[in-house]
């Protein structure tokens, strides 16, 4: 794990790193000492480790709650090289949707393919970050919607260190099977008028989660229109389960 | 409006009253002066104005947020005389369910009948309580689930003073039509394994609400098993919209 220069803003220390070929960012409280809860955040499709929705959660989690937050680029995203195989599939999928095929099953197959790489990658990220003195082996949470849900569901299912997760904007086609192996508390975000994930698919993914404690939050609006008040609600969810 | 003796516990003043034939309770901060937000709470079927779920919200709304809260008994409930007409319908409905009829449409018709009395009753309660110096004409909220949703949806639809509402555990059969006339922010609670309200009916009622801002909170469990963490979430909802 090689670290770049750290910068600090409003008590939040931001440190870029690379772990093997994976570029990432770690946010911790300035002058943090000792073990603390850690949230791994998975970004959306076509976005990256410092997307606005990641920063909007990372900063208050660190500044107000003293958590550590880590995000890495998914293969083919952010500071990672383009992946010829993924690009080819994406181009083919665009053509198939243009020819009348449904988007959801194609997206589901693609996310399952990418998850085969990201699940082990994210596990090595947890290993490395939890070895740092100012993070340590505290409770771990996961946050990811859209692509971050398609990749996050198999990750949370596979990774026993994760004790609570915020997921959503994803469907059962992509993640229904691994969802049945998730038993930790889950907050699930669904957009009632999602133009990318059919409503029934989102409800079916929530239904498939094996967690005894899970809450669906559904709001009107399209895929990218999760209302701002869910931000505070997510902070409180993590504080309640990991704080 | 005739008041009984007031009692105070932990800074919350509780005052029983009767308004015509309607028995009610008003909770306000001890030694309150001036205008404040007011929440009208509608109790569930077979319950009353001081049911535990009413008290669990009324006390923190008053003590922590400085709101006023009022609840009255629905006809045939609590301190009100039994209603022969309602009792006859309830008995007939039990027989029809025992004979194989579906519960939901029967419950819906019954709630619509009761709402024709409770909507004007609750409007006179608002009139009277808002004339009190220590309540005044501040913003008004409504809370009611189950029967309190079936009666609450037509009330919120009819009453322009209500600016935010928590509803739930009800279905579109009972309240779909008036729901389409509700435009204020709504928090809607749904129990994923509700044995009394079919899931599709609950989702359809949420869908029918015309509010631009509405959030569905769905949790696993039966009709009576709303998890405790929704209590804090409801307090924050009212504080955000009326505080």
mmCIF file of N, CA, C and O in Angstrom, chain B residues 131-193:
data_model
loop_
_atom_site.group_PDB
_atom_site.id
_atom_site.type_symbol
_atom_site.label_atom_id
_atom_site.label_comp_id
_atom_site.label_asym_id
_atom_site.label_seq_id
_atom_site.Cartn_x
_atom_site.Cartn_y
_atom_site.Cartn_z
ATOM 1 N N UNK B 131 -57.465 27.474 19.092
ATOM 2 C CA UNK B 131 -57.910 28.721 19.743
ATOM 3 C C UNK B 131 -57.256 28.915 21.116
ATOM 4 O O UNK B 131 -57.346 29.997 21.692
ATOM 5 N N UNK B 132 -56.590 27.858 21.630
ATOM 6 C CA UNK B 132 -55.932 27.985 22.943
ATOM 7 C C UNK B 132 -54.650 28.807 22.799
ATOM 8 O O UNK B 132 -53.889 28.613 21.854
ATOM 9 N N UNK B 133 -54.411 29.692 23.779
ATOM 10 C CA UNK B 133 -53.254 30.593 23.701
ATOM 11 C C UNK B 133 -51.928 29.833 23.593
ATOM 12 O O UNK B 133 -51.015 30.288 22.907
ATOM 13 N N UNK B 134 -51.816 28.694 24.295
ATOM 14 C CA UNK B 134 -50.523 28.000 24.322
ATOM 15 C C UNK B 134 -50.384 26.996 23.176
ATOM 16 O O UNK B 134 -49.443 26.203 23.149
ATOM 17 N N UNK B 135 -51.318 26.999 22.221
ATOM 18 C CA UNK B 135 -51.188 26.173 21.001
ATOM 19 C C UNK B 135 -51.179 27.113 19.784
ATOM 20 O O UNK B 135 -50.193 27.167 19.050
ATOM 21 N N UNK B 136 -52.268 27.826 19.569
ATOM 22 C CA UNK B 136 -52.302 28.824 18.504
ATOM 23 C C UNK B 136 -52.338 28.191 17.118
ATOM 24 O O UNK B 136 -52.450 26.970 16.969
ATOM 25 N N UNK B 137 -52.241 29.048 16.103
ATOM 26 C CA UNK B 137 -52.403 28.574 14.723
ATOM 27 C C UNK B 137 -51.052 28.352 14.043
ATOM 28 O O UNK B 137 -50.751 28.922 13.002
ATOM 29 N N UNK B 138 -50.232 27.499 14.648
ATOM 30 C CA UNK B 138 -48.957 27.092 14.034
ATOM 31 C C UNK B 138 -49.190 26.007 12.999
ATOM 32 O O UNK B 138 -50.330 25.625 12.719
ATOM 33 N N UNK B 139 -48.109 25.495 12.412
ATOM 34 C CA UNK B 139 -48.237 24.406 11.431
ATOM 35 C C UNK B 139 -48.816 23.146 12.078
ATOM 36 O O UNK B 139 -48.559 22.873 13.247
ATOM 37 N N UNK B 140 -49.594 22.387 11.298
ATOM 38 C CA UNK B 140 -50.268 21.194 11.810
ATOM 39 C C UNK B 140 -49.741 19.950 11.083
ATOM 40 O O UNK B 140 -49.514 19.973 9.871
ATOM 41 N N UNK B 141 -49.545 18.883 11.860
ATOM 42 C CA UNK B 141 -49.179 17.589 11.289
ATOM 43 C C UNK B 141 -50.197 16.543 11.673
ATOM 44 O O UNK B 141 -50.970 16.728 12.623
ATOM 45 N N UNK B 142 -50.218 15.431 10.931
ATOM 46 C CA UNK B 142 -51.100 14.321 11.275
ATOM 47 C C UNK B 142 -50.286 13.043 11.354
ATOM 48 O O UNK B 142 -49.416 12.805 10.511
ATOM 49 N N UNK B 143 -50.578 12.205 12.347
ATOM 50 C CA UNK B 143 -49.984 10.874 12.451
ATOM 51 C C UNK B 143 -51.077 9.839 12.632
ATOM 52 O O UNK B 143 -51.940 9.999 13.507
ATOM 53 N N UNK B 144 -51.088 8.786 11.824
ATOM 54 C CA UNK B 144 -52.035 7.694 12.034
ATOM 55 C C UNK B 144 -51.724 6.509 11.138
ATOM 56 O O UNK B 144 -51.520 6.672 9.938
ATOM 57 N N UNK B 145 -51.685 5.325 11.726
ATOM 58 C CA UNK B 145 -51.470 4.100 10.960
ATOM 59 C C UNK B 145 -52.644 3.153 11.186
ATOM 60 O O UNK B 145 -53.415 3.320 12.133
ATOM 61 N N UNK B 146 -52.797 2.171 10.280
ATOM 62 C CA UNK B 146 -53.888 1.186 10.377
ATOM 63 C C UNK B 146 -55.223 1.932 10.280
ATOM 64 O O UNK B 146 -55.415 2.702 9.334
ATOM 65 N N UNK B 147 -56.137 1.792 11.258
ATOM 66 C CA UNK B 147 -57.379 2.590 11.210
ATOM 67 C C UNK B 147 -57.062 4.092 11.137
ATOM 68 O O UNK B 147 -57.734 4.845 10.435
ATOM 69 N N UNK B 148 -55.983 4.496 11.817
ATOM 70 C CA UNK B 148 -55.570 5.898 11.800
ATOM 71 C C UNK B 148 -55.090 6.359 10.428
ATOM 72 O O UNK B 148 -55.009 7.558 10.170
ATOM 73 N N UNK B 149 -54.783 5.424 9.544
ATOM 74 C CA UNK B 149 -54.462 5.748 8.146
ATOM 75 C C UNK B 149 -55.750 5.789 7.325
ATOM 76 O O UNK B 149 -55.971 6.725 6.563
ATOM 77 N N UNK B 150 -56.603 4.793 7.508
ATOM 78 C CA UNK B 150 -57.865 4.764 6.767
ATOM 79 C C UNK B 150 -58.706 6.006 7.030
ATOM 80 O O UNK B 150 -59.366 6.533 6.127
ATOM 81 N N UNK B 151 -58.676 6.492 8.290
ATOM 82 C CA UNK B 151 -59.393 7.726 8.631
ATOM 83 C C UNK B 151 -58.537 8.956 8.342
ATOM 84 O O UNK B 151 -59.063 10.037 8.062
ATOM 85 N N UNK B 152 -57.237 8.788 8.400
ATOM 86 C CA UNK B 152 -56.321 9.920 8.252
ATOM 87 C C UNK B 152 -56.196 10.395 6.814
ATOM 88 O O UNK B 152 -56.077 11.599 6.568
ATOM 89 N N UNK B 153 -56.220 9.473 5.863
ATOM 90 C CA UNK B 153 -56.063 9.886 4.462
ATOM 91 C C UNK B 153 -57.189 10.837 4.033
ATOM 92 O O UNK B 153 -56.905 11.928 3.533
ATOM 93 N N UNK B 154 -58.468 10.499 4.261
ATOM 94 C CA UNK B 154 -59.506 11.473 3.907
ATOM 95 C C UNK B 154 -59.412 12.757 4.727
ATOM 96 O O UNK B 154 -59.736 13.843 4.228
ATOM 97 N N UNK B 155 -58.936 12.657 5.979
ATOM 98 C CA UNK B 155 -58.791 13.869 6.804
ATOM 99 C C UNK B 155 -57.707 14.784 6.230
ATOM 100 O O UNK B 155 -57.937 15.990 6.041
ATOM 101 N N UNK B 156 -56.550 14.232 5.940
ATOM 102 C CA UNK B 156 -55.445 15.051 5.417
ATOM 103 C C UNK B 156 -55.831 15.627 4.053
ATOM 104 O O UNK B 156 -55.500 16.772 3.726
ATOM 105 N N UNK B 157 -56.557 14.830 3.254
ATOM 106 C CA UNK B 157 -56.986 15.308 1.933
ATOM 107 C C UNK B 157 -57.940 16.498 2.061
ATOM 108 O O UNK B 157 -57.928 17.405 1.229
ATOM 109 N N UNK B 158 -58.770 16.484 3.132
ATOM 110 C CA UNK B 158 -59.811 17.511 3.279
ATOM 111 C C UNK B 158 -59.319 18.749 4.014
ATOM 112 O O UNK B 158 -59.941 19.812 3.914
ATOM 113 N N UNK B 159 -58.226 18.639 4.748
ATOM 114 C CA UNK B 159 -57.877 19.659 5.740
ATOM 115 C C UNK B 159 -56.594 20.388 5.333
ATOM 116 O O UNK B 159 -55.501 19.871 5.510
ATOM 117 N N UNK B 160 -56.750 21.603 4.842
ATOM 118 C CA UNK B 160 -55.596 22.323 4.292
ATOM 119 C C UNK B 160 -54.631 22.794 5.370
ATOM 120 O O UNK B 160 -53.513 23.203 5.062
ATOM 121 N N UNK B 161 -55.032 22.737 6.650
ATOM 122 C CA UNK B 161 -54.097 23.143 7.703
ATOM 123 C C UNK B 161 -52.977 22.114 7.891
ATOM 124 O O UNK B 161 -51.913 22.448 8.408
ATOM 125 N N UNK B 162 -53.228 20.848 7.494
ATOM 126 C CA UNK B 162 -52.205 19.803 7.684
ATOM 127 C C UNK B 162 -51.102 19.993 6.661
ATOM 128 O O UNK B 162 -51.342 20.005 5.466
ATOM 129 N N UNK B 163 -49.862 20.107 7.149
ATOM 130 C CA UNK B 163 -48.732 20.406 6.276
ATOM 131 C C UNK B 163 -47.779 19.231 6.105
ATOM 132 O O UNK B 163 -46.860 19.293 5.272
ATOM 133 N N UNK B 164 -47.933 18.168 6.898
ATOM 134 C CA UNK B 164 -47.088 16.976 6.781
ATOM 135 C C UNK B 164 -47.794 15.848 7.515
ATOM 136 O O UNK B 164 -48.464 16.089 8.524
ATOM 137 N N UNK B 165 -47.643 14.608 7.015
ATOM 138 C CA UNK B 165 -48.371 13.494 7.627
ATOM 139 C C UNK B 165 -47.551 12.216 7.622
ATOM 140 O O UNK B 165 -46.827 11.932 6.670
ATOM 141 N N UNK B 166 -47.678 11.463 8.720
ATOM 142 C CA UNK B 166 -47.148 10.096 8.783
ATOM 143 C C UNK B 166 -48.345 9.163 8.730
ATOM 144 O O UNK B 166 -49.252 9.250 9.563
ATOM 145 N N UNK B 167 -48.356 8.301 7.723
ATOM 146 C CA UNK B 167 -49.458 7.367 7.486
ATOM 147 C C UNK B 167 -48.868 5.976 7.295
ATOM 148 O O UNK B 167 -47.659 5.799 7.235
ATOM 149 N N UNK B 168 -49.745 4.956 7.158
ATOM 150 C CA UNK B 168 -49.221 3.626 6.848
ATOM 151 C C UNK B 168 -50.084 2.508 7.382
ATOM 152 O O UNK B 168 -51.106 2.742 8.039
ATOM 153 N N UNK B 169 -49.665 1.275 7.111
ATOM 154 C CA UNK B 169 -50.392 0.068 7.503
ATOM 155 C C UNK B 169 -51.832 0.118 6.988
ATOM 156 O O UNK B 169 -52.758 -0.374 7.641
ATOM 157 N N UNK B 170 -51.989 0.747 5.814
ATOM 158 C CA UNK B 170 -53.298 0.832 5.192
ATOM 159 C C UNK B 170 -53.168 0.552 3.708
ATOM 160 O O UNK B 170 -52.055 0.559 3.168
ATOM 161 N N UNK B 171 -54.307 0.337 3.059
ATOM 162 C CA UNK B 171 -54.270 -0.047 1.654
ATOM 163 C C UNK B 171 -55.076 0.869 0.760
ATOM 164 O O UNK B 171 -55.882 1.683 1.230
ATOM 165 N N UNK B 172 -54.861 0.700 -0.539
ATOM 166 C CA UNK B 172 -55.483 1.579 -1.531
ATOM 167 C C UNK B 172 -56.989 1.375 -1.605
ATOM 168 O O UNK B 172 -57.729 2.293 -1.948
ATOM 169 N N UNK B 173 -57.475 0.191 -1.279
ATOM 170 C CA UNK B 173 -58.916 -0.047 -1.305
ATOM 171 C C UNK B 173 -59.616 0.919 -0.365
ATOM 172 O O UNK B 173 -60.664 1.477 -0.693
ATOM 173 N N UNK B 174 -59.025 1.121 0.831
ATOM 174 C CA UNK B 174 -59.661 1.968 1.835
ATOM 175 C C UNK B 174 -59.519 3.434 1.492
ATOM 176 O O UNK B 174 -60.398 4.234 1.782
ATOM 177 N N UNK B 175 -58.391 3.829 0.893
ATOM 178 C CA UNK B 175 -58.066 5.251 0.875
ATOM 179 C C UNK B 175 -57.408 5.714 -0.415
ATOM 180 O O UNK B 175 -56.822 6.789 -0.461
ATOM 181 N N UNK B 176 -57.513 4.930 -1.474
ATOM 182 C CA UNK B 176 -56.836 5.283 -2.716
ATOM 183 C C UNK B 176 -57.336 6.577 -3.327
ATOM 184 O O UNK B 176 -56.545 7.403 -3.785
ATOM 185 N N UNK B 177 -58.641 6.786 -3.303
ATOM 186 C CA UNK B 177 -59.207 7.970 -3.968
ATOM 187 C C UNK B 177 -58.810 9.258 -3.251
ATOM 188 O O UNK B 177 -58.202 10.147 -3.869
ATOM 189 N N UNK B 178 -59.059 9.391 -1.928
ATOM 190 C CA UNK B 178 -58.616 10.632 -1.276
ATOM 191 C C UNK B 178 -57.093 10.796 -1.284
ATOM 192 O O UNK B 178 -56.604 11.928 -1.241
ATOM 193 N N UNK B 179 -56.336 9.695 -1.332
ATOM 194 C CA UNK B 179 -54.863 9.809 -1.359
ATOM 195 C C UNK B 179 -54.413 10.645 -2.546
ATOM 196 O O UNK B 179 -53.416 11.376 -2.464
ATOM 197 N N UNK B 180 -55.140 10.561 -3.652
ATOM 198 C CA UNK B 180 -54.791 11.319 -4.849
ATOM 199 C C UNK B 180 -54.997 12.810 -4.696
ATOM 200 O O UNK B 180 -54.609 13.586 -5.568
ATOM 201 N N UNK B 181 -55.617 13.219 -3.572
ATOM 202 C CA UNK B 181 -55.793 14.646 -3.309
ATOM 203 C C UNK B 181 -54.833 15.162 -2.234
ATOM 204 O O UNK B 181 -54.911 16.309 -1.833
ATOM 205 N N UNK B 182 -53.933 14.281 -1.764
ATOM 206 C CA UNK B 182 -52.940 14.708 -0.761
ATOM 207 C C UNK B 182 -51.674 15.172 -1.477
ATOM 208 O O UNK B 182 -51.134 14.445 -2.324
ATOM 209 N N UNK B 183 -51.215 16.368 -1.147
ATOM 210 C CA UNK B 183 -50.024 16.917 -1.813
ATOM 211 C C UNK B 183 -48.931 17.316 -0.816
ATOM 212 O O UNK B 183 -47.858 17.730 -1.230
ATOM 213 N N UNK B 184 -49.187 17.183 0.486
ATOM 214 C CA UNK B 184 -48.165 17.556 1.481
ATOM 215 C C UNK B 184 -47.162 16.408 1.654
ATOM 216 O O UNK B 184 -47.435 15.268 1.263
ATOM 217 N N UNK B 185 -45.977 16.695 2.214
ATOM 218 C CA UNK B 185 -44.994 15.627 2.460
ATOM 219 C C UNK B 185 -45.570 14.519 3.332
ATOM 220 O O UNK B 185 -46.234 14.795 4.333
ATOM 221 N N UNK B 186 -45.340 13.274 2.942
ATOM 222 C CA UNK B 186 -45.859 12.108 3.659
ATOM 223 C C UNK B 186 -44.731 11.116 3.925
ATOM 224 O O UNK B 186 -43.917 10.820 3.056
ATOM 225 N N UNK B 187 -44.700 10.627 5.147
ATOM 226 C CA UNK B 187 -43.911 9.441 5.494
ATOM 227 C C UNK B 187 -44.897 8.292 5.592
ATOM 228 O O UNK B 187 -45.891 8.400 6.306
ATOM 229 N N UNK B 188 -44.649 7.195 4.841
ATOM 230 C CA UNK B 188 -45.616 6.097 4.760
ATOM 231 C C UNK B 188 -44.979 4.807 5.272
ATOM 232 O O UNK B 188 -43.998 4.311 4.698
ATOM 233 N N UNK B 189 -45.528 4.228 6.337
ATOM 234 C CA UNK B 189 -44.980 3.001 6.929
ATOM 235 C C UNK B 189 -45.697 1.776 6.383
ATOM 236 O O UNK B 189 -46.925 1.730 6.357
ATOM 237 N N UNK B 190 -44.910 0.791 5.950
ATOM 238 C CA UNK B 190 -45.491 -0.444 5.418
ATOM 239 C C UNK B 190 -44.792 -1.628 6.067
ATOM 240 O O UNK B 190 -43.561 -1.654 6.169
ATOM 241 N N UNK B 191 -45.574 -2.596 6.537
ATOM 242 C CA UNK B 191 -44.992 -3.829 7.082
ATOM 243 C C UNK B 191 -44.991 -4.890 5.981
ATOM 244 O O UNK B 191 -46.040 -5.229 5.429
ATOM 245 N N UNK B 192 -43.797 -5.384 5.680
ATOM 246 C CA UNK B 192 -43.568 -6.242 4.513
ATOM 247 C C UNK B 192 -44.362 -7.548 4.585
ATOM 248 O O UNK B 192 -44.704 -8.137 3.572
ATOM 249 N N UNK B 193 -44.646 -7.988 5.825
ATOM 250 C CA UNK B 193 -45.345 -9.267 6.017
ATOM 251 C C UNK B 193 -46.695 -9.037 6.698
ATOM 252 O O UNK B 193 -47.166 -9.864 7.480
#
